[in-house]
GROMACS .gro file of C-alpha atoms in nm:
model
  204
    1UNK     CA    1   0.244  -0.192  -0.466
    2UNK     CA    2   0.013  -0.499  -0.478
    3UNK     CA    3  -0.161  -0.371  -0.169
    4UNK     CA    4  -0.196  -0.012  -0.299
    5UNK     CA    5  -0.301  -0.160  -0.645
    6UNK     CA    6  -0.584  -0.373  -0.491
    7UNK     CA    7  -0.707  -0.064  -0.307
    8UNK     CA    8  -0.710   0.151  -0.626
    9UNK     CA    9  -0.886  -0.123  -0.824
   10UNK     CA   10  -1.156  -0.156  -0.552
   11UNK     CA   11  -1.199   0.229  -0.535
   12UNK     CA   12  -1.239   0.246  -0.917
   13UNK     CA   13  -1.478  -0.052  -0.914
   14UNK     CA   14  -1.688   0.110  -0.639
   15UNK     CA   15  -1.683   0.452  -0.817
   16UNK     CA   16  -1.800   0.309  -1.150
   17UNK     CA   17  -2.061   0.083  -0.982
   18UNK     CA   18  -1.946  -0.227  -1.168
   19UNK     CA   19  -2.010  -0.443  -0.892
   20UNK     CA   20  -2.357  -0.561  -0.760
   21UNK     CA   21  -2.498  -0.334  -0.485
   22UNK     CA   22  -2.535  -0.642  -0.261
   23UNK     CA   23  -2.164  -0.666  -0.217
   24UNK     CA   24  -2.152  -0.343  -0.033
   25UNK     CA   25  -2.483  -0.362   0.141
   26UNK     CA   26  -2.458  -0.722   0.270
   27UNK     CA   27  -2.221  -0.663   0.543
   28UNK     CA   28  -1.953  -0.852   0.344
   29UNK     CA   29  -1.683  -0.630   0.485
   30UNK     CA   30  -1.773  -0.732   0.836
   31UNK     CA   31  -1.733  -1.100   0.746
   32UNK     CA   32  -1.389  -1.019   0.592
   33UNK     CA   33  -1.302  -0.845   0.930
   34UNK     CA   34  -1.394  -1.163   1.120
   35UNK     CA   35  -1.176  -1.375   0.880
   36UNK     CA   36  -0.890  -1.126   0.917
   37UNK     CA   37  -0.913  -1.124   1.292
   38UNK     CA   38  -0.904  -1.513   1.286
   39UNK     CA   39  -0.602  -1.503   1.073
   40UNK     CA   40  -0.420  -1.257   1.308
   41UNK     CA   41  -0.490  -1.488   1.602
   42UNK     CA   42  -0.393  -1.789   1.406
   43UNK     CA   43  -0.062  -1.627   1.290
   44UNK     CA   44   0.033  -1.512   1.644
   45UNK     CA   45  -0.082  -1.836   1.811
   46UNK     CA   46   0.109  -2.056   1.567
   47UNK     CA   47   0.427  -1.866   1.561
   48UNK     CA   48   0.698  -2.105   1.698
   49UNK     CA   49   0.871  -1.789   1.857
   50UNK     CA   50   0.569  -1.702   2.069
   51UNK     CA   51   0.645  -1.962   2.341
   52UNK     CA   52   1.008  -1.823   2.373
   53UNK     CA   53   0.878  -1.466   2.383
   54UNK     CA   54   0.635  -1.549   2.666
   55UNK     CA   55   0.878  -1.727   2.857
   56UNK     CA   56   1.151  -1.465   2.847
   57UNK     CA   57   0.913  -1.164   2.851
   58UNK     CA   58   1.017  -0.914   3.119
   59UNK     CA   59   0.865  -0.587   3.240
   60UNK     CA   60   1.170  -0.400   3.104
   61UNK     CA   61   1.102  -0.539   2.749
   62UNK     CA   62   0.745  -0.412   2.753
   63UNK     CA   63   0.872  -0.058   2.792
   64UNK     CA   64   0.952  -0.061   2.416
   65UNK     CA   65   0.595  -0.131   2.288
   66UNK     CA   66   0.460   0.094   2.565
   67UNK     CA   67   0.674   0.379   2.434
   68UNK     CA   68   0.564   0.315   2.078
   69UNK     CA   69   0.193   0.312   2.174
   70UNK     CA   70   0.203   0.612   2.396
   71UNK     CA   71   0.436   0.820   2.160
   72UNK     CA   72   0.212   0.739   1.864
   73UNK     CA   73  -0.104   0.827   2.043
   74UNK     CA   74   0.053   1.145   2.182
   75UNK     CA   75   0.172   1.262   1.836
   76UNK     CA   76  -0.165   1.183   1.689
   77UNK     CA   77  -0.337   1.391   1.953
   78UNK     CA   78  -0.114   1.685   1.882
   79UNK     CA   79  -0.165   1.646   1.504
   80UNK     CA   80  -0.543   1.651   1.559
   81UNK     CA   81  -0.523   2.004   1.689
   82UNK     CA   82  -0.417   2.100   1.342
   83UNK     CA   83  -0.711   1.928   1.171
   84UNK     CA   84  -1.039   2.099   1.170
   85UNK     CA   85  -1.215   1.831   0.974
   86UNK     CA   86  -1.128   1.540   1.202
   87UNK     CA   87  -1.181   1.513   1.589
   88UNK     CA   88  -0.912   1.401   1.824
   89UNK     CA   89  -1.062   1.041   1.878
   90UNK     CA   90  -1.083   0.997   1.501
   91UNK     CA   91  -0.722   1.081   1.448
   92UNK     CA   92  -0.621   0.860   1.740
   93UNK     CA   93  -0.822   0.576   1.564
   94UNK     CA   94  -0.606   0.628   1.261
   95UNK     CA   95  -0.290   0.647   1.474
   96UNK     CA   96  -0.376   0.332   1.658
   97UNK     CA   97  -0.324   0.121   1.354
   98UNK     CA   98   0.058   0.129   1.422
   99UNK     CA   99   0.135   0.034   1.077
  100UNK     CA  100  -0.133  -0.250   1.056
  101UNK     CA  101  -0.295  -0.088   0.753
  102UNK     CA  102  -0.518  -0.383   0.658
  103UNK     CA  103  -0.672  -0.448   0.997
  104UNK     CA  104  -0.698  -0.086   1.107
  105UNK     CA  105  -0.872   0.039   0.784
  106UNK     CA  106  -1.126  -0.246   0.798
  107UNK     CA  107  -1.191  -0.192   1.174
  108UNK     CA  108  -1.258   0.184   1.106
  109UNK     CA  109  -1.483   0.119   0.818
  110UNK     CA  110  -1.690  -0.142   1.011
  111UNK     CA  111  -1.703  -0.030   1.354
  112UNK     CA  112  -1.682   0.339   1.293
  113UNK     CA  113  -1.983   0.333   1.066
  114UNK     CA  114  -2.230   0.331   1.351
  115UNK     CA  115  -2.079   0.632   1.535
  116UNK     CA  116  -1.939   0.834   1.243
  117UNK     CA  117  -2.170   0.751   0.948
  118UNK     CA  118  -2.075   0.542   0.649
  119UNK     CA  119  -1.915   0.813   0.440
  120UNK     CA  120  -1.697   0.961   0.729
  121UNK     CA  121  -1.595   0.601   0.831
  122UNK     CA  122  -1.498   0.524   0.467
  123UNK     CA  123  -1.297   0.843   0.441
  124UNK     CA  124  -1.121   0.777   0.769
  125UNK     CA  125  -1.053   0.422   0.676
  126UNK     CA  126  -0.877   0.524   0.354
  127UNK     CA  127  -0.668   0.772   0.544
  128UNK     CA  128  -0.571   0.500   0.795
  129UNK     CA  129  -0.475   0.270   0.501
  130UNK     CA  130  -0.248   0.534   0.357
  131UNK     CA  131  -0.108   0.658   0.678
  132UNK     CA  132  -0.012   0.315   0.800
  133UNK     CA  133   0.131   0.213   0.456
  134UNK     CA  134   0.343   0.521   0.473
  135UNK     CA  135   0.458   0.437   0.818
  136UNK     CA  136   0.586   0.091   0.706
  137UNK     CA  137   0.757   0.235   0.395
  138UNK     CA  138   0.927   0.518   0.594
  139UNK     CA  139   1.063   0.257   0.829
  140UNK     CA  140   1.197   0.052   0.550
  141UNK     CA  141   1.356   0.348   0.385
  142UNK     CA  142   1.505   0.533   0.675
  143UNK     CA  143   1.596   0.255   0.930
  144UNK     CA  144   1.975   0.310   0.876
  145UNK     CA  145   1.941   0.696   0.943
  146UNK     CA  146   1.712   0.621   1.244
  147UNK     CA  147   1.997   0.402   1.388
  148UNK     CA  148   2.258   0.649   1.317
  149UNK     CA  149   2.083   0.955   1.444
  150UNK     CA  150   1.898   0.811   1.742
  151UNK     CA  151   1.935   0.449   1.853
  152UNK     CA  152   1.892   0.080   1.757
  153UNK     CA  153   1.550   0.100   1.908
  154UNK     CA  154   1.433   0.386   1.681
  155UNK     CA  155   1.327   0.174   1.366
  156UNK     CA  156   1.165  -0.074   1.604
  157UNK     CA  157   0.935   0.193   1.758
  158UNK     CA  158   0.882   0.349   1.410
  159UNK     CA  159   0.786   0.016   1.260
  160UNK     CA  160   0.490  -0.042   1.502
  161UNK     CA  161   0.313  -0.366   1.444
  162UNK     CA  162   0.529  -0.448   1.148
  163UNK     CA  163   0.846  -0.524   1.335
  164UNK     CA  164   0.745  -0.892   1.369
  165UNK     CA  165   0.738  -0.946   0.998
  166UNK     CA  166   0.776  -0.705   0.707
  167UNK     CA  167   1.030  -0.453   0.876
  168UNK     CA  168   1.217  -0.722   1.071
  169UNK     CA  169   1.488  -0.777   0.794
  170UNK     CA  170   1.584  -0.416   0.786
  171UNK     CA  171   1.581  -0.395   1.161
  172UNK     CA  172   1.809  -0.697   1.175
  173UNK     CA  173   2.045  -0.556   0.922
  174UNK     CA  174   2.087  -0.207   1.065
  175UNK     CA  175   1.992  -0.238   1.448
  176UNK     CA  176   2.184  -0.578   1.486
  177UNK     CA  177   2.076  -0.932   1.543
  178UNK     CA  178   2.080  -0.871   1.914
  179UNK     CA  179   1.764  -0.665   1.868
  180UNK     CA  180   1.562  -0.931   1.674
  181UNK     CA  181   1.399  -1.090   1.981
  182UNK     CA  182   1.300  -0.741   2.116
  183UNK     CA  183   1.165  -0.647   1.768
  184UNK     CA  184   0.942  -0.960   1.749
  185UNK     CA  185   0.804  -0.926   2.095
  186UNK     CA  186   0.741  -0.543   2.033
  187UNK     CA  187   0.548  -0.648   1.712
  188UNK     CA  188   0.346  -0.904   1.891
  189UNK     CA  189   0.247  -0.663   2.172
  190UNK     CA  190   0.161  -0.369   1.943
  191UNK     CA  191  -0.020  -0.603   1.701
  192UNK     CA  192  -0.234  -0.728   1.977
  193UNK     CA  193  -0.328  -0.376   2.083
  194UNK     CA  194  -0.473  -0.267   1.746
  195UNK     CA  195  -0.807  -0.455   1.765
  196UNK     CA  196  -0.881  -0.307   2.106
  197UNK     CA  197  -0.757   0.054   2.053
  198UNK     CA  198  -0.901   0.137   1.711
  199UNK     CA  199  -1.276   0.028   1.802
  200UNK     CA  200  -1.222   0.207   2.131
  201UNK     CA  201  -1.143   0.552   1.976
  202UNK     CA  202  -1.401   0.485   1.698
  203UNK     CA  203  -1.665   0.463   1.970
  204UNK     CA  204  -1.586   0.801   2.132
   0.00000   0.00000   0.00000
């Protein structure tokens, strides 16, 4: 709710024009993106579990994040056929957030501006923010049903990049503690793919 609230306050402030124009025209969002990317790298690199993950990482374990990435992109491509306003690469850019709403929306707004235009990039960034927030919320709410109807891996794949942090508690509770390590490794790999896939699809 704090994240959504901050987004709403920013939207209202921009709509009312209460902030200096220099804030939106000075490339401040790009510097925020640089800081966020630094924080992502710092967070992954300083995680004490990263060494254990790398040491025990096996090709079989990589199938889980690969399934998440391929499945999400495939579903996004199918959905794009039903949307006349947005092209397939644009929908794929939204899907490539994998639940990482803050980074994906800023990437689309900053990188996509050159290829899509400022207005389209801003609209798509807003959609990415909401879509990826919903992905995290749905994982938190429906994790027990996913485990019951599908498998312990279902909430891990559904959680995307969030399985190393925000959705890890519900995955631990309903999938079982034996899946914690897979969940963290999955989150790290999917998280790492976001800064590459989102700009790639924005540039198409």
